[in-house]
Coordinates of C-alpha atoms and ligand atoms in Angstrom, one line a residue:
M1253 CA 95.2 107.1 68.7
S1254 CA 97.8 106.4 66.0
Q1255 CA 97.3 104.1 63.1
A1256 CA 99.6 101.5 64.7
Q1257 CA 97.5 101.6 67.8
D1258 CA 94.2 101.4 65.8
D1259 CA 95.6 98.3 64.0
A1260 CA 96.7 96.7 67.2
V1261 CA 93.4 97.2 68.9
E1262 CA 91.6 95.8 65.9
A1263 CA 94.1 92.8 65.8
D1264 CA 93.2 91.8 69.4
S1265 CA 90.8 93.9 71.3
T1266 CA 90.5 91.3 74.1
S1267 CA 94.1 91.6 75.1
H1268 CA 93.9 94.9 77.0
V1269 CA 95.6 94.3 80.3
E1270 CA 96.4 96.9 83.0
Y1271 CA 99.7 96.9 84.7
D1272 CA 101.4 99.1 87.3
A1273 CA 104.5 99.3 85.1
V1274 CA 105.6 98.3 81.6
V1275 CA 109.3 97.9 81.1
V1276 CA 110.8 97.7 77.6
G1277 CA 113.9 95.5 77.3
A1278 CA 115.1 92.4 79.2
G1279 CA 118.8 93.1 79.4
F1280 CA 120.4 93.8 82.8
A1281 CA 118.5 97.0 83.2
G1282 CA 115.0 95.6 82.4
M1283 CA 115.6 92.5 84.5
Y1284 CA 116.8 94.4 87.6
Q1285 CA 114.0 96.9 87.2
L1286 CA 111.5 94.0 87.1
Y1287 CA 113.1 92.5 90.2
R1288 CA 112.9 95.8 92.2
L1289 CA 109.3 96.7 91.1
R1290 CA 108.1 93.2 92.1
E1291 CA 109.6 93.9 95.6
L1292 CA 107.4 96.9 95.8
G1293 CA 104.4 94.7 95.0
L1294 CA 103.7 96.2 91.6
T1295 CA 102.3 94.3 88.6
V1296 CA 104.9 94.5 85.8
K1297 CA 105.1 93.5 82.2
V1298 CA 108.5 93.4 80.3
F1299 CA 108.5 93.4 76.5
E1300 CA 111.7 92.1 74.9
T1301 CA 112.4 92.0 71.1
G1302 CA 114.8 89.1 71.4
D1303 CA 113.9 85.5 72.2
G1304 CA 116.1 85.5 75.3
V1305 CA 117.4 87.8 78.1
G1306 CA 120.7 89.7 78.0
G1307 CA 120.1 92.7 75.7
T1308 CA 123.5 93.7 74.3
W1309 CA 124.8 90.2 75.2
Y1310 CA 121.9 88.5 73.6
W1311 CA 122.4 90.3 70.3
N1312 CA 126.1 90.9 69.9
R1313 CA 127.4 87.3 69.3
Y1314 CA 129.8 88.1 66.5
P1315 CA 133.2 86.4 66.7
G1316 CA 135.4 88.1 69.4
A1317 CA 132.5 89.8 71.2
R1318 CA 133.7 90.6 74.7
V1319 CA 133.1 93.1 77.4
D1320 CA 135.7 95.9 77.9
S1321 CA 135.1 96.4 81.7
P1322 CA 136.6 93.9 84.1
S1323 CA 134.3 90.9 84.6
M1324 CA 134.4 91.3 88.4
Q1325 CA 132.9 94.7 88.0
Y1326 CA 130.7 94.2 85.0
S1327 CA 127.9 92.5 87.0
L1328 CA 124.9 93.2 89.1
S1329 CA 125.6 94.0 92.8
F1330 CA 122.1 93.8 94.3
S1331 CA 122.4 90.3 95.5
S1332 CA 125.5 89.5 97.6
E1333 CA 124.6 85.8 97.4
M1334 CA 124.7 85.9 93.6
E1335 CA 127.9 87.9 93.7
Q1336 CA 129.5 85.2 95.8
E1337 CA 128.1 82.2 93.8
W1338 CA 128.9 83.4 90.3
G1339 CA 132.3 82.8 88.9
W1340 CA 133.8 84.5 85.8
S1341 CA 136.2 82.5 83.7
E1342 CA 138.2 85.4 82.3
D1343 CA 139.3 88.9 83.3
Y1344 CA 137.2 90.3 80.4
S1345 CA 134.2 88.0 79.7
P1346 CA 133.3 86.8 76.3
Q1347 CA 129.7 87.2 75.1
S1348 CA 128.8 83.6 75.9
D1349 CA 129.7 84.0 79.6
L1350 CA 127.7 87.2 79.7
E1351 CA 124.7 85.7 78.1
G1352 CA 125.0 82.8 80.5
Y1353 CA 125.1 85.2 83.4
A1354 CA 122.0 87.0 82.1
N1355 CA 120.2 83.7 81.9
H1356 CA 121.3 82.9 85.4
V1357 CA 119.9 86.2 86.7
A1358 CA 116.6 85.5 85.0
D1359 CA 116.4 81.9 86.4
R1360 CA 117.7 82.7 89.9
F1361 CA 115.0 85.3 90.5
N1362 CA 112.3 83.7 88.4
L1363 CA 112.0 86.7 86.2
R1364 CA 110.8 85.0 82.9
D1365 CA 107.2 84.8 84.1
D1366 CA 106.8 88.6 83.5
I1367 CA 108.8 88.9 80.4
Q1368 CA 107.2 88.5 77.0
F1369 CA 109.9 87.6 74.4
G1370 CA 109.9 88.1 70.7
T1371 CA 107.8 91.3 71.1
S1372 CA 108.7 94.9 70.2
V1373 CA 106.8 97.9 71.5
T1374 CA 105.5 99.8 68.5
A1375 CA 103.7 102.6 70.2
A1376 CA 103.5 104.1 73.7
T1377 CA 101.2 107.0 74.2
Y1378 CA 100.4 109.0 77.3
D1379 CA 96.7 109.2 77.8
E1380 CA 96.0 112.4 79.6
P1381 CA 92.5 111.8 80.9
S1382 CA 93.4 108.5 82.6
G1383 CA 97.0 109.5 83.4
R1384 CA 98.2 106.1 82.0
W1385 CA 100.5 104.9 79.3
I1386 CA 98.8 102.9 76.5
I1387 CA 101.3 100.5 74.9
H1388 CA 101.0 98.5 71.7
T1389 CA 103.3 95.8 70.4
D1390 CA 104.1 94.2 67.0
R1391 CA 102.4 91.1 68.4
G1392 CA 99.0 92.8 68.8
D1393 CA 99.3 93.4 72.6
W1394 CA 97.4 96.4 73.9
V1395 CA 98.2 97.1 77.5
S1396 CA 98.1 100.1 79.8
A1397 CA 100.5 101.1 82.7
K1398 CA 100.9 103.8 85.2
Y1399 CA 104.6 103.8 84.7
F1400 CA 106.4 103.4 81.4
I1401 CA 110.1 102.5 81.8
T1402 CA 112.6 102.2 78.9
A1403 CA 115.4 99.7 79.4
A1404 CA 116.1 99.2 75.7
G1405 CA 119.9 99.9 75.9
C1406 CA 121.9 102.7 74.3
L1407 CA 123.4 100.6 71.5
S1408 CA 120.5 98.4 70.3
A1409 CA 119.3 100.3 67.2
T1410 CA 121.6 98.8 64.5
N1411 CA 123.0 101.0 61.7
V1412 CA 123.5 99.6 58.3
P1413 CA 124.6 102.4 56.0
N1414 CA 122.4 102.9 53.0
F1415 CA 125.1 101.7 50.5
K1416 CA 124.0 101.9 46.9
G1417 CA 123.5 98.3 45.5
I1418 CA 123.4 96.6 48.9
D1419 CA 120.3 94.6 47.8
T1420 CA 122.1 93.3 44.8
F1421 CA 124.9 91.5 46.8
E1422 CA 124.7 87.8 46.0
G1423 CA 126.7 86.6 49.0
Q1424 CA 125.6 86.7 52.7
W1425 CA 125.8 89.9 54.7
Y1426 CA 125.5 90.4 58.4
H1427 CA 125.4 93.3 60.9
T1428 CA 127.6 92.3 63.8
S1429 CA 124.9 92.7 66.3
R1430 CA 122.5 90.4 64.4
W1431 CA 125.0 87.6 64.0
P1432 CA 123.3 84.2 63.6
R1433 CA 123.1 82.1 66.8
E1434 CA 124.4 79.1 64.9
G1435 CA 127.5 81.1 63.8
V1436 CA 128.8 81.5 60.3
D1437 CA 131.3 79.2 58.7
L1438 CA 133.9 81.4 57.0
T1439 CA 136.3 78.6 56.1
G1440 CA 137.8 79.2 52.7
K1441 CA 135.7 82.3 52.2
R1442 CA 136.7 85.8 51.1
V1443 CA 135.3 88.2 53.7
G1444 CA 134.9 91.9 53.7
I1445 CA 134.3 93.9 56.9
V1446 CA 133.2 97.5 57.0
G1447 CA 133.9 99.4 60.2
T1448 CA 136.8 99.6 62.6
G1449 CA 135.1 100.7 65.9
S1450 CA 135.1 98.6 69.1
T1451 CA 133.2 95.9 67.3
G1452 CA 135.3 95.7 64.2
I1453 CA 138.4 95.7 66.3
Q1454 CA 137.2 92.7 68.3
A1455 CA 135.9 90.8 65.3
I1456 CA 138.8 91.4 62.8
P1457 CA 141.4 89.1 64.5
K1458 CA 138.8 86.3 64.8
L1459 CA 137.6 86.7 61.2
A1460 CA 141.1 86.7 59.9
E1461 CA 141.8 83.4 61.7
Q1462 CA 138.8 81.8 59.9
A1463 CA 138.6 83.4 56.5
D1464 CA 140.7 82.7 53.5
Q1465 CA 141.0 86.4 52.7
L1466 CA 139.9 89.4 54.8
F1467 CA 139.4 92.9 53.5
V1468 CA 139.0 95.5 56.1
F1469 CA 137.3 98.7 54.8
Q1470 CA 138.4 101.4 57.2
R1471 CA 137.1 104.9 57.1
T1472 CA 138.4 106.3 60.4
P1473 CA 141.2 104.5 62.3
N1474 CA 140.6 104.1 66.1
Y1475 CA 142.9 104.1 69.0
S1476 CA 142.9 100.6 70.6
L1477 CA 144.5 99.4 73.8
P1478 CA 145.4 95.8 74.6
S1479 CA 143.0 94.1 77.0
N1480 CA 145.8 91.7 78.2
N1481 CA 142.9 89.4 78.9
K1482 CA 143.7 86.1 80.7
P1483 CA 141.9 83.4 82.6
M1484 CA 140.6 84.5 86.0
D1485 CA 143.2 84.0 88.7
P1486 CA 141.4 82.1 91.6
D1487 CA 143.4 84.0 94.2
F1488 CA 142.4 87.4 92.7
E1489 CA 138.8 86.3 92.5
R1490 CA 138.7 85.1 96.1
D1491 CA 140.3 88.3 97.4
W1492 CA 137.9 90.4 95.3
K1493 CA 134.9 88.5 96.6
E1494 CA 136.1 88.9 100.2
R1495 CA 135.9 92.7 99.8
Y1496 CA 133.2 92.9 97.2
S1497 CA 131.1 95.6 99.0
E1498 CA 134.1 97.9 99.3
H1499 CA 134.9 97.4 95.6
R1500 CA 131.3 98.2 94.7
H1501 CA 131.3 101.3 96.8
N1502 CA 134.5 102.5 95.1
A1503 CA 132.9 101.9 91.7
R1504 CA 129.8 103.9 92.7
V1505 CA 131.7 107.0 93.7
S1506 CA 134.2 106.8 90.8
P1507 CA 134.1 108.9 87.6
G1508 CA 133.6 105.9 85.4
G1509 CA 131.6 103.4 87.5
A1510 CA 134.5 101.1 87.9
E1511 CA 137.0 101.0 90.7
V1512 CA 140.1 103.2 90.1
I1513 CA 143.3 101.6 91.4
A1514 CA 145.1 104.9 91.7
Y1515 CA 143.7 108.3 90.8
P1516 CA 146.1 110.5 88.8
E1517 CA 147.7 113.4 90.6
V1518 CA 149.8 115.3 88.0
S1519 CA 149.5 116.8 84.6
A1520 CA 151.0 114.9 81.7
L1521 CA 153.0 118.0 80.9
S1522 CA 154.5 118.4 84.3
V1523 CA 156.8 115.4 84.0
S1524 CA 159.7 114.5 81.7
E1525 CA 159.1 112.7 78.5
E1526 CA 160.9 109.7 79.9
E1527 CA 158.8 109.6 83.0
R1528 CA 155.6 110.1 81.0
N1529 CA 156.4 107.2 78.7
R1530 CA 157.3 105.0 81.7
V1531 CA 153.8 105.7 83.1
Y1532 CA 152.1 105.0 79.7
E1533 CA 154.1 101.8 79.3
A1534 CA 153.0 100.5 82.7
A1535 CA 149.4 101.4 81.9
W1536 CA 149.7 99.7 78.5
N1537 CA 151.0 96.6 80.1
Q1538 CA 148.2 96.7 82.7
G1539 CA 145.7 96.8 79.8
A1540 CA 142.3 98.2 78.9
F1541 CA 141.2 101.6 80.3
T1542 CA 144.1 102.0 82.8
M1543 CA 145.9 104.5 80.5
L1544 CA 143.1 107.0 80.8
Q1545 CA 144.0 107.3 84.5
S1546 CA 147.6 108.1 83.8
F1547 CA 147.4 111.9 84.2
T1548 CA 144.9 114.5 85.4
D1549 CA 144.6 116.4 82.1
L1550 CA 144.3 113.8 79.3
M1551 CA 140.7 114.8 78.6
T1552 CA 141.0 118.5 79.1
N1553 CA 144.3 119.6 77.5
I1554 CA 145.1 118.8 73.9
D1555 CA 148.8 118.9 74.4
A1556 CA 148.6 116.5 77.3
N1557 CA 146.2 114.3 75.3
D1558 CA 148.6 114.3 72.3
T1559 CA 151.4 112.7 74.4
A1560 CA 149.1 109.7 75.1
A1561 CA 147.9 109.6 71.4
E1562 CA 151.5 109.6 70.2
F1563 CA 152.5 106.9 72.6
V1564 CA 149.7 104.7 71.1
R1565 CA 150.6 105.7 67.5
N1566 CA 154.2 104.6 68.2
K1567 CA 152.9 101.2 69.6
I1568 CA 151.0 100.8 66.3
R1569 CA 154.1 101.6 64.3
A1570 CA 156.2 99.2 66.3
T1571 CA 153.6 96.4 65.9
V1572 CA 152.6 96.6 62.3
K1573 CA 155.4 95.6 60.0
N1574 CA 154.3 97.4 56.9
Q1575 CA 154.8 101.1 57.7
E1576 CA 152.3 102.3 55.1
V1577 CA 149.6 100.2 56.8
A1578 CA 150.8 101.3 60.2
E1579 CA 150.3 105.0 59.3
L1580 CA 146.8 104.3 58.0
L1581 CA 145.9 102.5 61.2
A1582 CA 147.4 105.4 63.4
P1583 CA 144.7 108.0 64.2
K1584 CA 145.9 111.5 63.7
D1585 CA 142.9 113.8 63.3
Y1586 CA 141.1 113.5 66.7
P1587 CA 142.3 113.3 70.3
I1588 CA 142.6 109.9 72.0
F1589 CA 139.7 108.9 74.3
T1590 CA 137.3 111.3 72.6
K1591 CA 135.8 108.4 70.7
R1592 CA 135.0 105.3 72.7
I1593 CA 138.5 103.8 73.3
C1594 CA 138.7 100.3 71.9
V1595 CA 140.1 97.4 73.8
D1596 CA 141.5 94.5 71.7
T1597 CA 143.2 91.2 71.6
H1598 CA 145.9 91.1 68.9
Y1599 CA 144.2 93.7 66.7
Y1600 CA 147.2 95.5 65.3
E1601 CA 149.2 92.2 64.9
T1602 CA 146.4 90.9 62.7
Y1603 CA 147.6 93.3 59.9
N1604 CA 150.9 91.3 59.7
R1605 CA 149.0 88.3 58.4
D1606 CA 149.2 87.5 54.7
N1607 CA 145.5 87.1 54.3
V1608 CA 144.5 90.5 55.7
T1609 CA 144.3 93.7 53.5
L1610 CA 143.5 97.1 54.9
V1611 CA 141.4 99.2 52.4
D1612 CA 141.4 102.9 53.1
V1613 CA 137.8 104.1 52.3
K1614 CA 138.4 107.6 53.7
T1615 CA 140.7 108.4 50.7
N1616 CA 138.7 106.2 48.3
P1617 CA 135.1 105.9 49.6
I1618 CA 132.9 103.0 49.1
E1619 CA 130.9 103.8 45.9
E1620 CA 128.6 100.7 45.9
I1621 CA 128.0 97.2 46.8
T1622 CA 127.9 95.0 43.7
P1623 CA 126.6 91.4 43.3
T1624 CA 130.1 90.2 43.9
G1625 CA 131.6 92.6 46.4
V1626 CA 132.5 96.2 47.2
T1627 CA 133.6 98.9 44.8
T1628 CA 135.5 101.9 46.1
S1629 CA 136.6 104.9 44.0
A1630 CA 140.0 103.1 43.7
G1631 CA 139.0 99.5 42.9
S1632 CA 136.8 96.5 43.4
Y1633 CA 137.0 93.7 46.0
D1634 CA 135.2 90.4 45.4
V1635 CA 133.9 88.8 48.6
D1636 CA 131.7 85.9 49.6
V1637 CA 130.6 87.4 52.9
L1638 CA 130.2 91.0 54.0
V1639 CA 130.2 92.0 57.6
F1640 CA 128.9 95.4 58.7
A1641 CA 130.5 96.5 62.0
T1642 CA 128.9 99.8 61.4
G1643 CA 127.5 100.6 64.8
F1644 CA 124.3 101.9 66.1
D1645 CA 121.9 104.9 66.1
A1646 CA 123.1 105.4 69.7
M1647 CA 121.0 106.5 72.7
T1648 CA 118.1 108.2 71.0
G1649 CA 117.6 105.5 68.2
P1650 CA 116.2 102.8 70.5
L1651 CA 113.8 105.3 72.1
F1652 CA 112.5 106.7 68.8
R1653 CA 111.8 103.2 67.5
M1654 CA 109.2 102.7 70.3
G1655 CA 106.9 105.4 68.9
I1656 CA 106.7 107.3 72.2
V1657 CA 104.0 110.0 72.4
G1658 CA 103.6 112.3 75.4
K1659 CA 101.2 115.1 76.4
G1660 CA 99.4 117.0 73.7
G1661 CA 100.2 114.3 71.1
L1662 CA 103.8 115.4 70.9
S1663 CA 106.1 112.5 70.0
L1664 CA 109.5 112.1 71.6
K1665 CA 111.1 112.3 68.2
E1666 CA 109.5 115.7 67.5
K1667 CA 110.4 117.0 70.9
W1668 CA 114.0 115.9 70.4
E1669 CA 114.3 117.0 66.8
A1670 CA 117.2 119.2 67.6
G1671 CA 118.8 116.7 70.1
P1672 CA 117.7 115.0 73.3
R1673 CA 116.5 117.1 76.2
T1674 CA 116.2 115.4 79.6
Y1675 CA 116.3 116.2 83.3
L1676 CA 119.0 114.0 84.8
G1677 CA 118.9 111.7 81.7
I1678 CA 116.0 109.9 83.4
S1679 CA 113.0 112.0 82.6
T1680 CA 111.8 114.5 80.0
V1681 CA 109.2 117.3 80.1
G1682 CA 105.8 116.3 78.6
F1683 CA 106.2 112.6 79.3
P1684 CA 104.9 112.1 82.9
N1685 CA 105.6 108.8 84.7
M1686 CA 108.1 107.8 82.0
F1687 CA 111.6 106.9 83.1
M1688 CA 114.6 106.2 80.9
I1689 CA 117.2 103.9 82.3
T1690 CA 120.6 105.2 81.2
G1691 CA 119.0 107.8 79.0
P1692 CA 120.8 110.7 77.2
G1693 CA 122.1 113.2 79.7
S1694 CA 123.2 110.6 82.1
P1695 CA 126.7 109.0 82.4
S1696 CA 125.5 105.8 80.7
V1697 CA 127.8 104.9 77.8
L1698 CA 130.7 106.7 79.4
S1699 CA 130.6 104.4 82.4
N1700 CA 130.7 100.8 83.4
M1701 CA 127.1 100.1 82.4
T1702 CA 126.1 97.8 85.2
T1703 CA 126.9 100.4 87.8
S1704 CA 124.9 103.1 86.0
I1705 CA 122.0 100.7 85.4
E1706 CA 121.7 99.8 89.1
Q1707 CA 121.9 103.5 90.1
H1708 CA 119.1 104.4 87.8
V1709 CA 116.9 101.4 88.6
D1710 CA 117.4 102.1 92.4
W1711 CA 116.5 105.8 91.9
I1712 CA 113.4 105.0 89.8
T1713 CA 112.2 102.4 92.2
D1714 CA 112.7 104.7 95.2
T1715 CA 110.8 107.4 93.3
I1716 CA 107.9 105.2 92.6
K1717 CA 107.9 104.1 96.3
Y1718 CA 107.9 107.8 97.4
L1719 CA 104.9 108.5 95.1
K1720 CA 103.0 105.6 96.6
E1721 CA 103.8 106.6 100.1
H1722 CA 102.7 110.1 99.5
D1723 CA 99.6 109.2 97.6
L1724 CA 100.9 111.0 94.5
Q1725 CA 99.9 109.8 91.0
Q1726 CA 102.2 111.6 88.7
I1727 CA 105.7 112.9 88.4
E1728 CA 107.0 115.1 85.5
A1729 CA 110.2 117.0 85.0
K1730 CA 109.8 120.8 85.1
A1731 CA 110.9 122.9 82.1
D1732 CA 113.4 125.1 84.0
A1733 CA 115.0 122.1 85.6
E1734 CA 115.3 120.4 82.2
D1735 CA 116.8 123.5 80.6
A1736 CA 119.3 123.9 83.4
W1737 CA 120.3 120.2 83.2
V1738 CA 120.8 120.3 79.4
D1739 CA 122.9 123.4 79.8
H1740 CA 125.0 121.7 82.5
V1741 CA 125.5 118.6 80.4
N1742 CA 126.8 120.8 77.6
D1743 CA 128.9 123.0 79.8
V1744 CA 130.7 120.0 81.3
A1745 CA 131.2 118.5 77.9
D1746 CA 132.7 121.8 76.7
M1747 CA 135.3 121.6 79.4
T1748 CA 136.6 118.5 77.8
L1749 CA 138.0 117.5 74.4
Y1750 CA 135.1 115.2 73.6
K1751 CA 133.4 117.4 71.0
R1752 CA 136.6 117.3 68.9
A1753 CA 135.8 113.9 67.5
N1754 CA 133.1 112.8 65.1
S1755 CA 131.8 110.1 67.4
W1756 CA 128.5 108.4 68.0
Y1757 CA 128.4 110.2 71.4
I1758 CA 127.6 113.3 69.3
G1759 CA 125.5 111.6 66.7
A1760 CA 128.0 112.1 63.9
N1761 CA 127.7 108.5 62.6
I1762 CA 124.1 108.9 61.5
P1763 CA 123.5 111.1 58.5
G1764 CA 121.1 114.0 59.5
K1765 CA 121.3 113.3 63.2
P1766 CA 121.6 116.5 65.2
R1767 CA 125.1 117.1 66.5
V1768 CA 124.5 117.2 70.2
F1769 CA 126.8 115.6 72.8
M1770 CA 124.5 113.0 74.5
P1771 CA 126.1 111.4 77.5
Y1772 CA 126.9 113.2 80.8
V1773 CA 130.7 113.5 81.3
G1774 CA 130.5 114.9 84.9
G1775 CA 131.3 111.4 86.3
V1776 CA 129.2 108.6 87.9
G1777 CA 130.0 109.6 91.5
A1778 CA 129.1 113.3 91.1
Y1779 CA 126.0 112.4 89.1
R1780 CA 124.8 110.0 91.8
E1781 CA 125.1 112.7 94.4
K1782 CA 123.0 115.0 92.2
C1783 CA 120.3 112.4 91.8
D1784 CA 120.3 111.7 95.5
E1785 CA 120.1 115.4 96.3
V1786 CA 117.1 115.8 94.0
A1787 CA 115.3 113.0 95.8
A1788 CA 116.3 114.2 99.2
K1789 CA 114.8 117.6 98.4
D1790 CA 111.4 115.9 97.6
Y1791 CA 112.2 115.7 93.9
E1792 CA 113.4 119.1 93.3
G1793 CA 112.9 120.1 89.6
F1794 CA 109.9 117.7 89.3
A1795 CA 106.2 118.5 89.4
L1796 CA 104.4 115.9 91.6
S1797 CA 100.6 115.7 91.5
S1798 CA 97.9 113.7 93.2
Ligands
LIG2058 P1 131.1 102.4 66.0 O1 132.1 102.7 67.1 O2 130.1 103.4 65.7 O3 132.0 102.0 64.7 C1 131.3 101.9 63.5 C2 132.4 101.8 62.4 O4 131.8 101.7 61.2 C3 133.3 103.0 62.4 O5 134.6 102.6 62.1 C4 132.7 103.8 61.2 O6 133.6 104.7 60.6 C5 132.3 102.7 60.3 N1 131.3 103.1 59.4 C6 130.0 103.5 59.6 N2 129.4 103.9 58.5 C7 130.3 103.7 57.5 C8 130.3 103.9 56.1 N3 129.1 104.4 55.5 N4 131.4 103.7 55.4 C9 132.5 103.2 56.0 N5 132.6 103.0 57.3 C10 131.5 103.2 58.1 O7 130.3 101.0 66.4 P2 130.8 99.7 67.1 O8 129.7 98.7 67.0 O9 132.2 99.4 66.7 O10 130.9 100.1 68.6 C11 129.8 100.7 69.3 C12 130.0 100.6 70.7 O11 129.7 99.3 71.2 C13 131.4 100.8 71.2 O12 131.8 102.1 71.3 C14 131.3 100.2 72.6 O13 130.8 101.0 73.5 C15 130.4 99.0 72.4 P3 133.6 106.2 61.1 O14 134.3 106.2 62.4 O15 132.2 106.7 61.2 O16 134.4 106.9 60.0

């Protein structure tokens, strides 16, 4: 037993409760998993760090926070009644609507009774003699469970870079995903924001509207596409709801977990420049991810990709009046779509405001945070408030923070020292009866998350049902199956341009993190088929024991 476990037992030795399953996280994944396991008649406990449900949508309440998948598709499909009842107010929902929806799910299905809020799992250890998971929390809970299921999200472990002098800053600073519930009044304030990923790009236009002065510290520019968000059209909503099951089916078999209106048929290089730009213009006007579907080879051929990249660079040049600023904002050293593409509302236009200054911290890096602001190698910027839109220790970070230890006392962190190794992104050798919802090696962050969450939860639930029906006690991935899956995940990624970017997909944003491409790029539809095939073959690649 680890020190943390010893301490927890000592803190409250009477609290040892046995469950069939413990689930970590009460976002959409944890809530739906709870719902499905209850249907099977299992006793379930969900531990959630936050004080409310919603996961990503509980934490990310910074100004401008908004989903980049269409609202009608970024929702749970398991209840057709709920699907029909619920209404979204905008094409791309703001955080408040998504948090409201998460609360609706919890209330409608009476889920809160089995969720313990304000509680983080600090240790989860597989106990070989009993074949059970022993789980401890920062609140002194000590419980055991036959199944241990992680639903902690891929982007929940915040990353605040270890800037020299950060503790000396005399103003307020916030990480975007820990934004105060009551908001922050920026009126009349000088604000600095570090980071221009999806989060920064959403927050910057809103911060600029409120602040007196906004300094944007940009290390790497990102490609961003307009969302063209608008209020939900009632006719569109009604039509969509009439054919909801068909739309959901199309999403489940699609590459990205969202319905594709028209699949591309030709290479970007097989048409004239004029025709290509006509296609890109139409996609740009359509908004959001549509552009990715313009041609067949945008993710596999660098020349094809560069036509799309140049189209977006030209849009930036046409929007931003100061051409020096425009060139700094135009990404040039990695292919478009190989970092998570950003979706914005008036991002580039924001740089035409008098109160916004772009600071290039690639050429002149941040040297330190001082009591009054930020010092780069080129100058100092005094600010009252600092915002860190600096992202997350993605995918593996949330899992490592739980202190998971498998067979033979091997921790997950040790096992994955050189990068995550999973079978199907759900399971990993040496950790029996543990399931990871949207784990590394599954489509997860490369897809519409709600589609992938439901697919994993359904698969895990069906697996547990199968074990019950066959009187089996344990399931564990086999080493050869895991090795083959890891190879396959890498082989498929190697067929694309993804590895050409220093992205969080590859762990590049966290100093010292192994450079391994984590999500599965083979597509949601193909991946689902593989998972179903494994189950149909009595869990091929898994060892099952009674
Ligand atoms: P991202 O996409 O990881 O963006 C983080 C940003 O912070 C990015 O621009 C980074 O620059 C920047 N950053 C990180 N560390 C530093 C330091 N030390 N100095 C300067 N700049 C830094 O996180 P987001 O929250 O925007 O988005 C995460 C996902 O959430 C997103 O992809 C969607 O799926 C939803 P860098 O690029 O590393 O040079």
